[in-house]
Short mmCIF file of C-alpha atoms and ligand atoms in Angstrom, two decimals:
data_model
loop_
_atom_site.label_atom_id
_atom_site.label_comp_id
_atom_site.label_asym_id
_atom_site.label_seq_id
_atom_site.Cartn_x
_atom_site.Cartn_y
_atom_site.Cartn_z
CA MET A 1 -21.19 7.83 11.93
CA LYS A 2 -19.71 11.51 11.79
CA GLU A 3 -19.32 11.56 15.84
CA LEU A 4 -17.81 8.01 15.81
CA ILE A 5 -15.20 9.45 13.05
CA GLU A 6 -14.49 12.28 15.20
CA LYS A 7 -14.08 9.99 18.17
CA TYR A 8 -11.91 7.70 16.77
CA ASN A 9 -9.77 10.40 14.89
CA THR A 10 -6.84 8.92 16.86
CA PRO A 11 -3.26 8.05 15.86
CA VAL A 12 -3.41 4.23 14.67
CA PRO A 13 -1.10 2.22 12.11
CA ARG A 14 -2.28 1.42 8.70
CA TYR A 15 -1.19 -2.25 9.51
CA THR A 16 0.21 -3.03 5.83
CA SER A 17 2.71 -4.96 8.20
CA TYR A 18 2.73 -6.38 11.76
CA PRO A 19 5.00 -5.36 13.48
CA THR A 20 4.80 -1.93 11.79
CA VAL A 21 7.91 -0.63 10.48
CA PRO A 22 8.80 1.92 13.69
CA ASN A 23 8.32 -1.20 15.79
CA TRP A 24 10.86 -3.39 14.20
CA LYS A 25 13.63 -4.68 16.17
CA PRO A 26 16.76 -3.80 14.05
CA ASP A 27 19.01 -5.05 16.75
CA THR A 28 18.09 -8.34 16.23
CA PHE A 29 18.04 -8.29 12.57
CA GLN A 30 20.68 -10.42 10.86
CA LYS A 31 21.10 -10.39 7.11
CA GLU A 32 22.15 -14.08 7.04
CA SER A 33 19.36 -15.32 9.22
CA TYR A 34 16.81 -13.36 6.98
CA LEU A 35 18.21 -14.89 3.67
CA ASN A 36 18.35 -18.37 5.25
CA ARG A 37 14.70 -17.76 6.27
CA LEU A 38 14.05 -16.44 2.87
CA THR A 39 15.44 -19.80 1.26
CA ASP A 40 13.86 -22.12 3.77
CA GLY A 41 10.22 -20.93 3.14
CA PHE A 42 10.59 -20.17 -0.61
CA ALA A 43 9.15 -23.84 -1.84
CA GLN A 44 5.95 -23.60 0.15
CA ALA A 45 5.46 -20.01 -0.51
CA ASN A 46 6.05 -20.56 -4.25
CA ALA A 47 3.70 -23.51 -4.76
CA ASP A 48 1.06 -20.84 -4.58
CA GLY A 49 3.19 -18.01 -6.46
CA ILE A 50 4.87 -15.02 -5.25
CA SER A 51 4.71 -11.16 -5.53
CA VAL A 52 7.19 -8.68 -6.79
CA TYR A 53 7.20 -4.99 -5.98
CA VAL A 54 9.73 -2.74 -8.08
CA HIS A 55 10.13 0.60 -6.52
CA LEU A 56 11.21 2.98 -9.38
CA PRO A 57 12.16 6.07 -7.86
CA PHE A 58 12.45 8.97 -10.40
CA CYS A 59 10.04 12.03 -10.96
CA GLU A 60 10.61 14.99 -13.09
CA SER A 61 9.19 17.46 -10.47
CA LEU A 62 8.19 16.98 -6.65
CA CYS A 63 4.79 17.06 -5.70
CA THR A 64 5.02 18.95 -2.55
CA TYR A 65 2.75 16.96 -0.54
CA CYS A 66 4.62 13.45 -1.45
CA GLY A 67 5.52 11.09 1.13
CA CYS A 68 7.25 8.54 -1.14
CA ASN A 69 11.12 7.91 -1.69
CA THR A 70 11.62 10.10 -4.65
CA ARG A 71 14.71 11.18 -6.70
CA ILE A 72 13.50 14.59 -8.77
CA THR A 73 15.48 14.67 -12.14
CA ILE A 74 14.92 15.38 -15.75
CA ASN A 75 18.06 13.30 -16.89
CA HIS A 76 16.34 10.30 -18.32
CA LYS A 77 19.76 8.73 -18.66
CA VAL A 78 19.36 7.26 -15.22
CA GLU A 79 16.91 4.93 -16.46
CA GLU A 80 19.08 2.34 -17.97
CA PRO A 81 21.42 1.72 -14.97
CA TYR A 82 18.86 1.74 -12.83
CA ALA A 83 16.67 -0.97 -14.57
CA ASN A 84 19.70 -3.26 -15.18
CA ALA A 85 20.40 -2.97 -11.46
CA VAL A 86 16.87 -3.99 -10.62
CA VAL A 87 17.27 -7.05 -12.91
CA LYS A 88 20.77 -7.84 -11.26
CA GLU A 89 19.11 -7.86 -7.84
CA TRP A 90 16.49 -10.00 -8.67
CA ALA A 91 19.26 -12.46 -10.17
CA LEU A 92 20.68 -12.04 -6.71
CA ILE A 93 17.69 -13.11 -4.67
CA GLN A 94 16.80 -15.73 -7.32
CA ASN A 95 20.43 -17.23 -6.34
CA ARG A 96 18.65 -18.21 -2.78
CA PHE A 97 15.62 -19.78 -4.33
CA THR A 98 15.42 -23.54 -4.53
CA ASP A 99 13.26 -23.74 -7.56
CA THR A 100 11.86 -21.78 -10.42
CA PRO A 101 9.81 -18.76 -9.27
CA ARG A 102 5.85 -18.65 -10.06
CA ILE A 103 5.48 -14.76 -10.33
CA ARG A 104 1.62 -14.38 -9.60
CA GLU A 105 1.75 -10.45 -9.04
CA ILE A 106 4.23 -7.80 -10.27
CA HIS A 107 3.46 -4.13 -9.16
CA LEU A 108 5.56 -1.33 -10.40
CA GLY A 109 5.36 1.69 -7.91
CA GLY A 110 7.37 4.91 -7.23
CA GLY A 111 8.16 7.46 -7.96
CA THR A 112 6.60 7.69 -11.39
CA PRO A 113 7.07 4.05 -13.19
CA THR A 114 6.10 6.16 -16.38
CA PHE A 115 9.04 8.27 -15.93
CA PHE A 116 10.57 5.44 -17.72
CA SER A 117 10.42 4.70 -21.47
CA PRO A 118 8.43 2.04 -22.76
CA PRO A 119 11.40 0.08 -24.20
CA ASN A 120 13.11 0.35 -20.84
CA LEU A 121 10.20 -0.72 -18.70
CA LYS A 122 10.24 -3.76 -21.42
CA MET A 123 13.72 -4.44 -20.65
CA LEU A 124 13.50 -4.23 -16.88
CA VAL A 125 9.88 -6.67 -17.05
CA GLU A 126 11.47 -9.22 -19.39
CA GLY A 127 14.36 -9.28 -16.91
CA LEU A 128 12.08 -10.24 -14.11
CA LEU A 129 10.07 -12.98 -16.33
CA GLU A 130 13.04 -14.36 -17.86
CA GLY A 131 12.98 -17.99 -16.42
CA ALA A 132 9.76 -17.64 -14.04
CA ASP A 133 6.43 -19.38 -14.53
CA ILE A 134 3.55 -17.11 -14.95
CA PRO A 135 0.39 -18.80 -13.51
CA ALA A 136 -2.92 -18.09 -15.34
CA ASP A 137 -4.26 -16.11 -12.82
CA ALA A 138 -1.17 -13.76 -12.48
CA SER A 139 -2.15 -10.13 -12.29
CA PHE A 140 0.32 -7.12 -13.06
CA SER A 141 -0.14 -3.51 -12.15
CA PHE A 142 1.54 -0.15 -12.43
CA GLU A 143 1.16 3.37 -11.17
CA ALA A 144 0.52 5.50 -14.08
CA HIS A 145 0.76 9.19 -14.00
CA PRO A 146 -2.03 10.97 -15.69
CA SER A 147 0.35 13.63 -17.55
CA ASN A 148 3.09 11.45 -18.95
CA THR A 149 1.46 7.86 -19.43
CA THR A 150 1.48 7.44 -23.38
CA GLN A 151 -0.38 4.79 -25.22
CA GLU A 152 3.16 3.18 -25.97
CA HIS A 153 3.51 2.73 -22.32
CA LEU A 154 -0.16 1.18 -21.86
CA ASP A 155 0.64 -1.07 -24.98
CA VAL A 156 3.81 -2.41 -24.20
CA LEU A 157 3.16 -3.41 -20.41
CA ARG A 158 0.07 -4.76 -21.46
CA SER A 159 1.82 -7.00 -24.04
CA LEU A 160 4.03 -8.18 -20.93
CA GLY A 161 0.65 -8.96 -18.74
CA PHE A 162 -0.25 -6.05 -17.14
CA ASP A 163 -3.84 -5.95 -16.70
CA ARG A 164 -4.60 -3.31 -13.82
CA ILE A 165 -3.13 0.38 -13.57
CA SER A 166 -3.26 2.94 -10.72
CA LEU A 167 -3.89 6.85 -11.45
CA GLY A 168 -2.79 9.21 -8.94
CA ILE A 169 -5.47 11.89 -9.14
CA GLN A 170 -5.49 13.54 -5.54
CA ASP A 171 -7.54 16.72 -6.58
CA PHE A 172 -8.82 18.49 -9.75
CA ASP A 173 -9.09 21.70 -8.14
CA LEU A 174 -6.66 24.24 -9.68
CA LYS A 175 -5.92 25.94 -6.29
CA VAL A 176 -5.11 22.61 -4.66
CA GLN A 177 -2.89 21.42 -7.81
CA LYS A 178 -0.96 24.41 -7.70
CA ALA A 179 -0.22 23.98 -3.97
CA ILE A 180 0.79 20.48 -4.37
CA ASN A 181 2.46 21.24 -7.58
CA ARG A 182 0.78 18.59 -9.39
CA ARG A 183 -0.89 19.44 -12.44
CA GLN A 184 -3.23 17.14 -14.24
CA THR A 185 -6.58 17.75 -16.22
CA VAL A 186 -9.61 15.32 -16.25
CA GLU A 187 -8.95 15.16 -20.18
CA ASP A 188 -5.56 13.46 -19.20
CA VAL A 189 -7.20 10.91 -16.95
CA ASP A 190 -9.93 10.54 -19.26
CA ARG A 191 -7.22 9.74 -21.97
CA VAL A 192 -5.27 7.23 -20.10
CA MET A 193 -8.40 5.37 -19.01
CA ARG A 194 -9.73 5.39 -22.72
CA GLY A 195 -6.40 4.01 -23.67
CA ALA A 196 -6.21 1.38 -20.92
CA ARG A 197 -9.53 0.27 -21.62
CA LYS A 198 -8.80 -0.06 -25.31
CA ALA A 199 -5.40 -1.90 -24.81
CA GLY A 200 -7.47 -4.55 -22.38
CA TYR A 201 -7.01 -3.60 -19.08
CA ARG A 202 -9.43 -5.13 -16.78
CA SER A 203 -9.34 -2.77 -13.68
CA VAL A 204 -8.44 0.95 -13.19
CA ASN A 205 -7.75 2.41 -9.80
CA PHE A 206 -7.65 5.95 -8.88
CA ASP A 207 -5.88 7.69 -5.84
CA LEU A 208 -7.73 10.39 -4.21
CA VAL A 209 -6.55 12.59 -1.20
CA TYR A 210 -8.56 14.48 1.51
CA GLY A 211 -6.75 16.81 3.77
CA LEU A 212 -4.57 18.53 1.07
CA PRO A 213 -3.70 22.45 1.26
CA PHE A 214 -6.81 24.69 -0.07
CA GLN A 215 -9.43 21.83 -0.19
CA THR A 216 -12.96 23.06 0.42
CA MET A 217 -16.11 20.92 0.21
CA GLU A 218 -17.02 22.35 -3.17
CA GLY A 219 -13.87 21.17 -4.69
CA VAL A 220 -13.70 17.78 -3.03
CA ARG A 221 -17.44 17.43 -4.11
CA ASP A 222 -16.51 18.43 -7.57
CA ALA A 223 -13.59 16.20 -7.92
CA VAL A 224 -15.66 13.05 -6.71
CA GLU A 225 -18.28 13.73 -9.13
CA LYS A 226 -15.74 13.99 -11.75
CA VAL A 227 -14.48 10.57 -10.58
CA ILE A 228 -17.72 8.73 -10.37
CA GLU A 229 -18.35 9.94 -13.86
CA LEU A 230 -15.10 8.66 -15.12
CA LYS A 231 -16.01 5.15 -13.20
CA PRO A 232 -13.00 3.64 -12.34
CA ASP A 233 -13.19 -0.06 -10.75
CA ARG A 234 -11.44 0.90 -7.62
CA ILE A 235 -10.93 4.01 -5.66
CA ALA A 236 -8.47 4.66 -2.55
CA PHE A 237 -9.56 7.65 -0.75
CA TYR A 238 -6.68 8.52 1.42
CA SER A 239 -5.92 10.76 4.54
CA TYR A 240 -3.20 13.46 3.84
CA ALA A 241 -0.39 13.07 6.68
CA HIS A 242 1.32 16.47 7.21
CA VAL A 243 4.59 15.70 8.60
CA PRO A 244 6.99 18.68 7.01
CA TRP A 245 9.72 17.36 9.40
CA MET A 246 10.01 14.24 7.39
CA HIS A 247 9.08 15.40 3.98
CA PRO A 248 10.29 18.98 3.76
CA GLY A 249 8.48 19.55 0.49
CA GLN A 250 5.38 20.08 2.49
CA ARG A 251 6.77 23.22 3.71
CA ALA A 252 5.90 24.70 0.49
CA TYR A 253 2.44 25.60 2.24
CA SER A 254 1.69 26.19 5.90
CA GLU A 255 -0.68 24.66 8.37
CA ALA A 256 -3.08 27.36 7.88
CA ASP A 257 -3.63 26.32 4.41
CA LEU A 258 -4.77 23.00 5.44
CA PRO A 259 -8.18 22.26 6.27
CA GLY A 260 -8.96 22.09 10.10
CA PRO A 261 -9.74 18.38 11.50
CA GLN A 262 -13.44 19.25 11.35
CA LEU A 263 -13.55 20.30 7.77
CA LYS A 264 -10.95 17.21 7.02
CA LEU A 265 -13.33 14.89 8.50
CA THR A 266 -16.44 16.30 6.54
CA LEU A 267 -14.74 16.15 3.44
CA PHE A 268 -13.87 12.38 4.23
CA THR A 269 -17.43 11.65 5.17
CA MET A 270 -19.04 13.67 2.48
CA GLY A 271 -16.89 11.91 -0.44
CA ARG A 272 -17.09 8.20 1.23
CA GLN A 273 -21.09 8.77 1.16
CA MET A 274 -20.97 10.22 -2.28
CA LEU A 275 -19.01 6.84 -3.51
CA LEU A 276 -21.39 4.59 -1.84
CA ASP A 277 -24.38 6.34 -3.16
CA ALA A 278 -22.82 5.92 -6.58
CA GLY A 279 -22.82 2.19 -6.22
CA TYR A 280 -19.23 1.68 -4.80
CA GLU A 281 -18.57 -0.88 -1.88
CA ALA A 282 -16.53 0.28 0.82
CA ILE A 283 -13.24 -2.00 1.44
CA GLY A 284 -11.53 -1.63 4.69
CA PHE A 285 -11.21 1.87 5.73
CA ASP A 286 -10.26 3.73 2.83
CA HIS A 287 -10.73 1.59 -0.25
CA PHE A 288 -14.20 1.41 -2.51
CA ALA A 289 -14.54 -0.97 -5.30
CA LEU A 290 -17.43 -1.83 -7.99
CA LYS A 291 -19.07 -5.33 -7.39
CA SER A 292 -17.52 -6.31 -10.80
CA ASP A 293 -13.98 -5.64 -9.61
CA SER A 294 -11.69 -8.61 -8.41
CA LEU A 295 -10.99 -6.88 -5.22
CA TYR A 296 -14.38 -6.82 -4.32
CA LYS A 297 -15.00 -10.42 -5.18
CA ALA A 298 -12.00 -11.15 -2.93
CA TYR A 299 -13.21 -9.12 -0.02
CA ALA A 300 -16.63 -10.92 -0.10
CA ASP A 301 -15.24 -14.45 -0.31
CA GLY A 302 -12.94 -13.80 2.43
CA THR A 303 -9.66 -14.33 0.41
CA MET A 304 -8.57 -10.57 0.10
CA HIS A 305 -4.76 -9.97 1.54
CA ARG A 306 -3.07 -7.01 2.66
CA ASN A 307 0.64 -6.44 2.67
CA PHE A 308 3.07 -3.39 1.70
CA MET A 309 1.50 -2.81 -1.55
CA GLY A 310 -2.19 -2.31 0.66
CA PHE A 311 -5.20 -4.60 -0.30
CA SER A 312 -4.65 -7.26 -2.84
CA ASP A 313 -7.09 -10.00 -4.37
CA LEU A 314 -4.16 -12.40 -4.43
CA ARG A 315 -2.90 -13.93 -1.17
CA THR A 316 0.67 -14.75 -1.61
CA ASP A 317 3.26 -15.39 1.20
CA TYR A 318 6.22 -13.91 -0.38
CA LEU A 319 6.39 -10.39 -1.51
CA ILE A 320 9.85 -9.73 -3.04
CA GLY A 321 10.66 -5.70 -2.95
CA LEU A 322 13.01 -4.88 -5.38
CA GLY A 323 14.79 -1.34 -5.97
CA VAL A 324 15.67 1.60 -3.45
CA SER A 325 13.66 1.46 -0.23
CA SER A 326 11.40 -1.27 -1.38
CA ILE A 327 10.44 -3.87 1.60
CA SER A 328 10.33 -7.71 1.21
CA ASP A 329 7.90 -9.47 3.34
CA ILE A 330 8.35 -13.25 3.73
CA ARG A 331 5.79 -13.88 6.56
CA ASN A 332 8.19 -14.60 9.06
CA GLY A 333 10.81 -11.94 8.18
CA PHE A 334 10.94 -8.12 6.66
CA ALA A 335 13.82 -6.61 5.11
CA GLN A 336 14.02 -3.16 3.77
CA ASN A 337 16.76 -1.95 0.69
CA ILE A 338 18.85 1.12 1.05
CA LYS A 339 17.15 4.25 0.04
CA ALA A 340 19.62 6.29 -2.12
CA VAL A 341 20.09 5.30 -5.67
CA GLU A 342 23.88 5.25 -6.25
CA PRO A 343 24.85 3.41 -3.23
CA TYR A 344 21.98 0.95 -4.40
CA ILE A 345 23.44 0.48 -8.04
CA GLU A 346 26.84 0.12 -6.65
CA LYS A 347 26.32 -2.53 -4.26
CA VAL A 348 24.19 -4.65 -6.70
CA ASN A 349 26.85 -4.49 -9.35
CA ASN A 350 29.24 -5.84 -6.85
CA GLY A 351 26.86 -8.83 -6.19
CA ILE A 352 26.01 -7.70 -2.82
CA LEU A 353 22.06 -7.56 -1.91
CA PRO A 354 21.48 -3.82 -0.63
CA LEU A 355 19.58 -4.56 2.65
CA PHE A 356 19.90 -2.27 5.48
CA LYS A 357 17.06 -2.93 8.14
CA GLY A 358 14.64 -5.79 8.61
CA HIS A 359 12.65 -7.43 11.17
CA LEU A 360 12.91 -11.13 12.21
CA HIS A 361 9.43 -12.56 13.36
CA THR A 362 8.96 -14.55 16.62
CA GLU A 363 6.47 -17.07 16.59
CA GLU A 364 4.31 -14.68 18.57
CA ASP A 365 4.74 -11.74 16.21
CA SER A 366 3.68 -14.09 13.56
CA PHE A 367 0.56 -15.14 15.54
CA ILE A 368 -0.57 -11.70 16.35
CA ARG A 369 -0.01 -10.71 12.63
CA ASP A 370 -2.43 -13.19 11.44
CA GLN A 371 -5.00 -12.05 13.75
CA ILE A 372 -4.57 -8.73 12.43
CA LEU A 373 -4.93 -9.84 8.89
CA ASN A 374 -8.19 -11.68 9.65
CA LEU A 375 -9.45 -8.65 10.98
CA THR A 376 -8.62 -6.29 8.17
CA CYS A 377 -9.28 -8.45 5.67
CA ARG A 378 -12.08 -10.83 6.89
CA HIS A 379 -13.41 -8.72 9.86
CA HIS A 380 -13.27 -11.64 12.25
CA THR A 381 -10.78 -13.69 14.03
CA SER A 382 -10.63 -16.66 16.52
CA TRP A 383 -8.17 -17.98 18.85
CA LYS A 384 -10.03 -20.97 19.79
CA ASP A 385 -7.61 -23.45 18.70
CA GLU A 386 -4.74 -21.86 20.23
CA THR A 387 -2.14 -22.89 22.91
CA PRO A 388 -3.05 -21.44 26.40
CA ALA A 389 -0.47 -18.83 26.21
CA ARG A 390 -1.72 -17.13 23.11
CA LYS A 391 -5.26 -17.39 24.39
CA ASP A 392 -4.06 -15.61 27.62
CA TYR A 393 -2.48 -13.04 25.46
CA MET A 394 -5.64 -12.34 23.13
CA ARG A 395 -7.89 -12.38 26.34
CA ASN A 396 -5.47 -9.88 27.91
CA CYS A 397 -5.96 -7.48 25.02
CA LEU A 398 -9.90 -7.55 25.34
CA PRO A 399 -9.89 -4.72 27.76
CA HIS A 400 -8.37 -2.34 25.21
CA LEU A 401 -11.28 -3.22 22.98
CA SER A 402 -14.21 -1.96 25.23
CA GLU A 403 -14.45 1.27 23.78
CA CYS A 404 -15.15 -0.25 20.37
CA VAL A 405 -17.47 -2.91 21.86
CA ASN A 406 -19.45 -0.15 23.49
CA ASP A 407 -19.70 1.84 20.30
CA GLY A 408 -20.80 -0.99 18.39
CA LEU A 409 -17.81 -1.41 16.54
CA ALA A 410 -16.76 -4.79 17.51
CA VAL A 411 -18.27 -8.06 19.29
CA ILE A 412 -16.43 -10.27 21.52
CA GLY A 413 -17.58 -13.81 21.67
CA ASP A 414 -15.96 -17.03 22.99
CA ASP A 415 -12.35 -16.51 22.11
CA GLU A 416 -13.15 -14.88 18.75
CA VAL A 417 -13.83 -11.16 17.66
CA SER A 418 -15.90 -9.71 14.59
CA VAL A 419 -15.92 -6.28 13.39
CA THR A 420 -19.59 -5.11 12.67
CA GLU A 421 -20.69 -3.30 9.59
CA LYS A 422 -20.43 -0.24 11.45
CA GLY A 423 -16.83 -1.13 12.70
CA ARG A 424 -15.45 -1.53 9.41
CA VAL A 425 -14.07 2.16 8.96
CA PHE A 426 -12.67 1.73 12.30
CA VAL A 427 -11.01 -1.62 12.03
CA ARG A 428 -7.41 -0.23 12.37
CA HIS A 429 -8.59 0.73 15.90
CA ILE A 430 -9.90 -2.83 16.45
CA CYS A 431 -6.43 -4.51 15.47
CA ALA A 432 -4.71 -1.69 17.62
CA ALA A 433 -6.19 -3.49 20.63
CA PHE A 434 -4.07 -6.80 19.79
CA ASP A 435 -1.16 -4.82 18.85
CA ALA A 436 1.60 -5.49 21.54
CA ASP A 437 3.48 -2.57 20.48
CA MET A 438 0.48 -0.07 20.86
CA HIS A 439 -0.21 -0.73 24.13
CA GLN A 440 2.37 1.73 25.29
CA ALA A 441 1.02 5.16 25.03
CA GLU A 442 3.94 7.05 23.58
CA VAL A 443 3.83 4.53 20.81
CA ARG A 444 0.71 5.98 19.41
CA GLN A 445 2.34 9.47 19.18
CA ARG A 446 4.33 7.99 16.11
CA TYR A 447 1.18 7.85 13.87
CA ALA A 448 -0.68 9.94 11.82
CA GLN A 449 -4.30 10.43 12.76
CA GLY A 450 -6.56 7.37 12.31
CA VAL A 451 -8.64 9.27 9.55
S1 SF4 B 1 3.55 12.15 -5.61
FE1 SF4 B 1 3.90 10.52 -7.25
S2 SF4 B 1 4.73 11.85 -9.00
FE2 SF4 B 1 4.85 13.23 -7.05
S3 SF4 B 1 6.69 13.26 -6.36
FE3 SF4 B 1 5.60 11.86 -5.18
S4 SF4 B 1 6.08 9.84 -6.12
FE4 SF4 B 1 6.55 11.46 -7.61
#
């Protein structure tokens, strides 16, 4: 496995969307056309329920490794006007709907959602839920910072229907925490986890990162051991992407402080094996879940979905993004909000949807997107019943898969492809074979390494 990981440590997208954001065609994006598609497809998408993502960008201090769209401030007066603007944006979008929205999924991400006080979060969530239908299988989640999440946060959000939390751990090693300017103890994490269980949350996720400055085998082994002891239901074990020209905070340390490619790979393979040995099931390339968790169940029964929020156990056709920089996905179109807080609030207060770029799918984009979704979520795709032109497209892509087939990662059948057990870690490379934009060599250079 280590040799394969080394071989396939090449740049490939994460495929939370297709086309991927750098390959959107902004020149062909027209806001009104996007909004017409939003309205036209709503009734069908709403029958199964929709997802809502809210970006809450504020953090009290900058974690130097961070790649998110954040606003660093200790001034909590920013909470109320921002939360009010999000509720207003939701009202503007609802004006485009033809029926009462059925909200099946809400995720509060950031930034630090727990920067907001519990009363302000309550006001925000109640604003989203007002007049909406909530189906029985709805599932709401939020990103909780271990050092500032209080029992009141947990209780208030639980009372509003939240049943999953995600805790950013990254690493417990003090030297690493100092370099990334993110201090949190095992005790903080334990306190929030216990509080969440007591309040009735059914699933806890941890985010871990490998490839951070000063990480060592001993440090990562120790962090994963502590994580296994705490026993979250899900774990995302992400690769750190070093792009200081995009995220200047990463200049707080130098490249020489980062583990080299060999060590980085070893950190991943060691951590992965430890999680598998501890009873976690691998899902996709960097997620792990206990068999009792709903994400594993969705993965096992073939209903798992993937969108801008990552893997999800609920399949919805509409993901409405609210707040600065958030992206909406309506299956045949993407649209992203502007990134700066004040212009966002101003536009929304003036009744203008704050979109600044997007992509309108052609039918071919949608077809390729479905193939990629099948591969990432179900490890199999078939184009047997497609038009001759689509069959030709897929067949013409097959030569790009030859290395993966030779290495036993994928099997080509009669107008179908399956990902083998061994190939699951490399599914992004298998998807890339069918990605029209990836067939140009220079496009590959835009992405962070595959592992
Ligand atoms: S890692 Fe999270 S808490 Fe840290 S700056 Fe980024 S968004 Fe804020």
